[in-house]
Amino acid sequence: GVATQVFLPEVMAVAYRSPAGQPIPPPVQAPGGGWLHADLGSPGDRESFETVLGTLPTDADAAKVAAAAQEWRLAVCEYRPWHREARRPPIVVGAVRAVEARAAATSRTRPLEGVEVCDLTAMWAGPLATWLLAGLGATVHKVEPDARLDGFRATRGGGIHPYGRLREPGRDSAMWNALNRGKNRVALDLRVAADREEFARLARRCAVVVDSFSPRVMANFGFSPLPAGPVGVSMPAFPPGPHRDWVAYGSGVHAALGLGERDDGTYSPPLVSYPDPITGLTATLAILAAIVVRDLGKQVEQVEVSLAAATQPLLGPGSGRLRPAGRSPGPDLLASGSFENRRVAGLDLPHPLSPFLDDSDVPVDSGRG
């Protein structure tokens, strides 16, 4: 189940008979030396990046280019060299045993039944965590405004689609369908005052509110702290430090941590953006632990699991760098028996099963409810 999630783009490309998974851009050389990872998939990103380069000296190195691009909120990170150092994994020990105890105490096979989760996340790490919570019985409300749909819906034609062809824009994306099963969509735009009020009402009745924004976003919306009641779970790219407010996807974190360096001093992107599922799995354990601690009557208000902190243990002693595999593991994982067919764009296509017992399929609502 872990392998399926780590290699999900490759697995779903095989499942959808699509020609390729999500391509990760190769390193870009900075004018003054060094290498950059640049995720420029949103509209206008490439033009903005060219503008940034035009404002810099011709000898600007990778560090200066990345810092300038981040001021424009562009997901650009420097490829840094590998520095092996010991790190303790940021996982709350005993979280799995604790949730088993909760299940036994409630005599339920789905121990999070009755727990409501408000999901403000998008793309991979956060949706994976909330999908796993839904598999444990939680009711997940996915806050997704029409003006800013989840990027994995791939409405502009990218991504992974049945037979490699876009059939139903926004509804036939393999990654979106795999990660958002069993969630209720709530189309709230937090830039709108009335929607902020509705979100506050929703948050107050939830046990957990999860976001994957950079730290300043919730404060800008007036929700730092959250309304009294839920545990706030944040999943930014970087922990407190010099890059706290930087934006990055998992492949940018791979570059920034030094995990992209090869033995010859050159750099390579990962086969898949593995920091995302690592963070999603880690956040799931942290959320379960927070719920159990609250069950015990103790106060928990905020939990943070950043992509960099969750991935950093891979730098510890005895860990090897993750190199691009020689072939896609998709066919092997697809044959593992951990999939079921679901109807997408008129086709029956395989999707991962929840690793938890008593899984159920709740259709995603396309409205506000």
XYZ file of C-alpha atoms in Angstrom:
369
model
C 0.000 0.000 0.000
C 2.858 2.402 0.778
C 4.594 1.566 -2.505
C 1.358 2.190 -4.408
C 1.074 5.684 -2.914
C 4.748 6.565 -3.416
C 4.609 5.587 -7.086
C 0.994 6.655 -7.625
C 1.542 8.695 -10.846
C 3.281 5.772 -12.544
C 0.738 3.263 -11.230
C -2.236 5.342 -12.339
C -0.716 5.972 -15.768
C -0.655 2.193 -16.281
C -4.163 1.824 -14.825
C -5.560 4.500 -17.157
C -3.495 3.233 -20.122
C -2.024 6.707 -20.374
C 1.340 7.051 -22.127
C 3.188 8.558 -19.149
C 2.929 9.672 -15.546
C 3.353 13.215 -14.235
C 6.614 14.490 -15.796
C 8.985 16.292 -13.418
C 11.069 19.047 -15.046
C 14.847 18.517 -15.259
C 17.324 20.847 -13.498
C 17.803 24.305 -15.023
C 21.246 25.937 -14.883
C 21.349 29.396 -13.312
C 23.206 32.114 -15.279
C 25.842 32.563 -12.560
C 26.230 28.885 -11.676
C 24.309 26.249 -9.790
C 21.118 24.413 -10.682
C 17.438 25.147 -10.143
C 14.262 23.111 -9.850
C 11.382 25.129 -11.315
C 7.745 23.999 -11.110
C 6.132 26.461 -13.526
C 2.857 24.728 -14.352
C 0.355 27.441 -13.422
C -0.796 30.003 -15.996
C 1.662 32.873 -16.304
C 4.416 31.161 -14.291
C 6.870 30.908 -17.159
C 6.362 34.525 -18.153
C 6.814 35.626 -14.529
C 10.003 33.582 -14.243
C 11.414 35.232 -17.369
C 10.566 38.614 -15.838
C 12.390 37.659 -12.630
C 15.474 36.624 -14.596
C 15.364 39.956 -16.427
C 15.554 41.869 -13.140
C 18.668 40.017 -11.925
C 22.347 40.523 -12.775
C 23.654 38.254 -15.503
C 25.913 36.535 -12.958
C 23.115 35.674 -10.471
C 23.671 32.191 -9.089
C 21.027 29.577 -8.277
C 20.519 30.752 -4.690
C 19.837 34.352 -5.774
C 17.518 33.298 -8.590
C 15.517 31.017 -6.288
C 15.176 33.722 -3.617
C 13.999 36.276 -6.198
C 11.529 33.825 -7.755
C 10.055 33.004 -4.340
C 9.295 36.696 -3.824
C 6.996 36.296 -6.831
C 5.494 33.149 -5.195
C 7.038 30.903 -7.848
C 7.893 27.330 -6.821
C 11.601 27.580 -7.665
C 14.241 25.947 -5.432
C 17.987 25.535 -5.624
C 19.458 22.057 -6.057
C 21.675 21.734 -3.011
C 24.449 19.217 -2.374
C 23.880 16.151 -0.241
C 24.726 16.653 3.441
C 24.223 13.448 5.366
C 23.039 14.167 8.882
C 21.116 12.318 11.555
C 17.457 13.229 11.951
C 14.758 11.649 14.080
C 11.603 10.975 12.050
C 8.865 13.467 13.029
C 6.291 10.744 13.677
C 4.452 10.438 16.974
C 5.403 6.975 18.221
C 2.406 4.876 19.160
C -0.119 6.583 16.884
C -1.068 3.302 15.204
C -1.514 1.480 18.534
C -3.533 4.426 19.832
C -6.010 4.376 16.953
C -6.377 0.587 17.347
C -7.231 1.190 21.005
C -9.781 3.815 19.977
C -11.386 1.324 17.595
C -11.592 -1.307 20.335
C -13.107 1.180 22.791
C -15.839 2.181 20.346
C -16.448 -1.370 19.010
C -16.173 -0.058 15.470
C -14.190 -1.376 12.537
C -13.957 2.231 11.265
C -12.653 4.085 14.324
C -13.132 7.603 12.939
C -16.875 7.276 12.340
C -18.519 10.463 13.545
C -15.318 12.498 13.114
C -15.584 15.364 10.612
C -12.520 16.716 8.803
C -12.303 19.976 6.852
C -9.798 19.581 4.013
C -8.272 22.743 2.510
C -5.480 20.859 0.750
C -4.828 20.194 -2.927
C -2.591 18.091 -5.175
C -1.020 15.069 -3.393
C 0.243 15.173 0.232
C -2.820 16.654 1.934
C -5.439 14.814 -0.165
C -3.625 11.525 0.538
C -3.807 12.164 4.308
C -7.501 13.029 4.227
C -8.286 10.080 1.909
C -6.692 7.772 4.472
C -8.782 9.406 7.230
C -11.897 8.822 5.109
C -10.860 5.169 4.850
C -10.960 5.036 8.650
C -14.526 6.324 8.644
C -14.082 10.102 8.896
C -16.397 12.419 6.971
C -14.122 14.648 4.877
C -15.330 17.992 3.504
C -13.049 19.085 0.661
C -13.061 22.890 0.384
C -12.373 23.563 -3.290
C -13.471 26.880 -4.850
C -14.549 26.976 -8.478
C -12.029 29.762 -9.064
C -9.105 27.612 -7.904
C -9.732 23.942 -8.544
C -7.378 21.262 -7.292
C -4.416 21.175 -9.701
C -4.677 17.398 -10.023
C -8.005 17.815 -11.824
C -5.805 18.830 -14.769
C -8.542 20.857 -16.441
C -6.096 22.316 -18.988
C -5.260 18.951 -20.528
C -2.145 17.857 -18.626
C -1.956 15.014 -16.157
C -3.050 11.411 -16.571
C -6.305 10.653 -18.399
C -8.026 7.528 -19.777
C -6.030 6.289 -22.766
C -4.017 9.512 -22.574
C -6.868 11.656 -23.896
C -8.885 14.282 -22.031
C -12.529 13.215 -22.029
C -14.248 15.013 -19.159
C -12.182 18.040 -18.112
C -11.733 18.059 -14.350
C -13.385 14.677 -13.752
C -11.275 12.121 -15.596
C -7.866 12.809 -14.009
C -6.306 9.663 -12.546
C -4.518 11.392 -9.660
C -7.553 13.439 -8.623
C -9.889 10.446 -8.750
C -7.447 8.256 -6.815
C -6.933 10.763 -3.983
C -10.389 12.294 -3.543
C -12.649 9.301 -3.271
C -15.246 9.466 -0.524
C -15.013 13.233 0.096
C -17.787 15.827 0.015
C -16.835 18.855 -2.053
C -17.665 22.276 -0.595
C -17.133 25.072 -3.140
C -16.103 27.879 -0.779
C -13.791 30.720 -1.842
C -12.125 32.152 1.274
C -11.538 35.466 -0.520
C -15.313 36.073 -0.281
C -16.675 37.297 3.064
C -19.848 35.176 2.975
C -17.828 32.058 2.148
C -15.425 32.789 5.010
C -18.381 32.900 7.385
C -19.675 29.577 6.039
C -16.192 28.080 6.357
C -16.011 29.239 10.006
C -19.290 27.435 10.725
C -18.004 24.296 9.022
C -14.684 24.427 10.881
C -16.353 24.774 14.282
C -18.213 21.499 13.834
C -15.140 19.608 12.578
C -12.584 17.804 14.726
C -9.721 18.607 12.337
C -8.984 21.322 9.763
C -6.109 20.514 7.385
C -4.384 22.999 5.056
C -1.337 22.836 2.793
C -0.780 26.579 2.398
C 2.373 28.504 3.145
C 2.118 29.842 6.733
C 0.906 33.345 5.906
C -2.161 32.317 3.907
C -4.533 31.328 6.732
C -3.534 34.489 8.625
C -4.376 36.582 5.559
C -7.839 34.991 5.519
C -8.288 35.761 9.225
C -8.078 32.131 10.384
C -4.888 32.094 12.400
C -5.821 30.856 14.922
C -8.810 28.840 13.735
C -12.247 29.172 15.322
C -12.320 27.392 18.676
C -12.861 23.659 18.410
C -10.853 21.853 15.705
C -7.236 20.741 15.700
C -5.462 22.814 13.048
C -3.099 20.734 10.896
C -0.788 22.639 8.547
C 1.311 21.060 5.792
C 3.616 23.782 4.401
C 6.672 23.073 2.263
C 9.292 24.076 4.843
C 9.518 24.181 8.664
C 10.482 27.311 10.661
C 13.732 28.736 9.324
C 15.050 30.866 6.457
C 12.711 29.260 3.876
C 9.611 29.242 6.073
C 7.412 31.173 3.610
C 8.752 29.544 0.449
C 6.404 27.629 -1.842
C 7.452 24.275 -3.240
C 6.079 20.933 -4.312
C 7.655 17.635 -3.314
C 10.119 17.654 -6.206
C 11.353 21.108 -5.098
C 11.863 19.774 -1.564
C 13.846 16.887 -3.093
C 16.145 19.508 -4.659
C 16.376 21.760 -1.606
C 17.307 18.937 0.789
C 20.154 17.698 -1.387
C 18.454 14.425 -2.306
C 18.856 15.178 -6.008
C 22.667 15.150 -6.037
C 24.313 12.312 -7.969
C 27.716 10.824 -7.213
C 29.405 12.942 -9.894
C 28.218 16.290 -8.501
C 25.377 16.680 -11.004
C 21.688 16.716 -10.096
C 18.577 14.838 -11.200
C 14.856 15.141 -10.453
C 13.078 12.207 -8.824
C 11.124 9.651 -10.826
C 8.051 10.687 -8.808
C 7.520 13.470 -6.287
C 8.010 11.097 -3.328
C 8.162 13.792 -0.567
C 4.424 14.301 -1.127
C 3.259 10.771 -0.202
C 5.868 10.559 2.573
C 4.368 13.721 4.060
C 0.794 12.536 3.534
C 1.482 9.262 5.359
C 3.323 11.085 8.168
C 0.528 13.641 8.549
C -2.050 10.854 8.793
C -0.237 9.391 11.816
C 0.124 12.833 13.401
C -3.604 13.560 12.929
C -4.578 10.199 14.421
C -2.355 10.876 17.405
C -3.915 14.330 17.893
C -7.431 12.864 17.790
C -6.536 10.197 20.353
C -4.851 12.717 22.650
C -8.003 14.834 22.535
C -10.048 11.728 23.359
C -7.918 11.491 26.494
C -8.957 14.998 27.475
C -5.715 16.787 26.676
C -5.424 20.024 24.728
C -4.133 19.952 21.146
C -4.646 23.051 19.005
C -2.057 22.917 16.226
C -0.008 20.239 14.448
C 2.482 20.909 11.645
C 3.974 18.375 9.240
C 6.013 20.125 6.557
C 7.201 18.369 3.406
C 10.836 19.082 4.265
C 10.591 17.878 7.884
C 8.807 14.672 6.888
C 11.377 13.921 4.165
C 14.508 14.955 6.066
C 14.945 11.582 7.841
C 16.056 10.205 4.447
C 19.278 12.164 5.006
C 20.073 10.171 8.147
C 22.755 7.498 8.543
C 22.086 4.329 6.604
C 19.620 5.912 4.184
C 20.343 5.880 0.481
C 19.430 8.504 -2.087
C 16.342 7.749 -4.123
C 17.463 7.433 -7.723
C 15.281 7.159 -10.820
C 14.276 3.538 -11.316
C 15.130 1.697 -14.511
C 11.476 0.981 -15.247
C 8.100 1.971 -13.919
C 6.844 -0.158 -10.996
C 3.285 0.486 -12.155
C 2.479 -2.927 -13.722
C 3.783 -4.853 -10.691
C 1.803 -2.783 -8.194
C -1.319 -2.871 -10.343
C -1.200 -6.686 -10.224
C -0.992 -6.686 -6.410
C -4.726 -7.165 -5.864
C -5.071 -3.865 -3.986
C -7.209 -2.229 -6.680
C -10.844 -2.132 -7.702
C -12.510 -0.925 -10.875
C -14.292 2.430 -10.839
C -16.271 4.043 -13.630
C -14.411 7.018 -15.147
C -15.343 8.677 -18.457
C -17.439 5.655 -19.406
C -14.639 3.168 -18.687
C -13.983 0.730 -15.834
C -10.496 1.676 -14.595
C -8.507 0.378 -11.592
C -8.082 2.553 -8.480
C -6.254 1.826 -5.210
C -8.297 0.402 -2.372
C -8.058 1.960 1.062
C -5.630 -0.067 3.226
C -8.269 -0.097 5.983
C -11.100 -2.587 6.503
C -14.770 -1.925 5.735
C -14.034 0.555 2.959
C -17.027 2.265 1.343
C -17.422 4.370 -1.763
C -19.132 7.720 -1.133
C -19.607 9.738 -4.344
C -18.036 13.174 -4.474
C -20.624 15.949 -4.388
C -20.225 18.583 -7.075
C -22.063 21.287 -5.117
C -21.734 23.130 -1.819
C -23.230 20.467 0.430
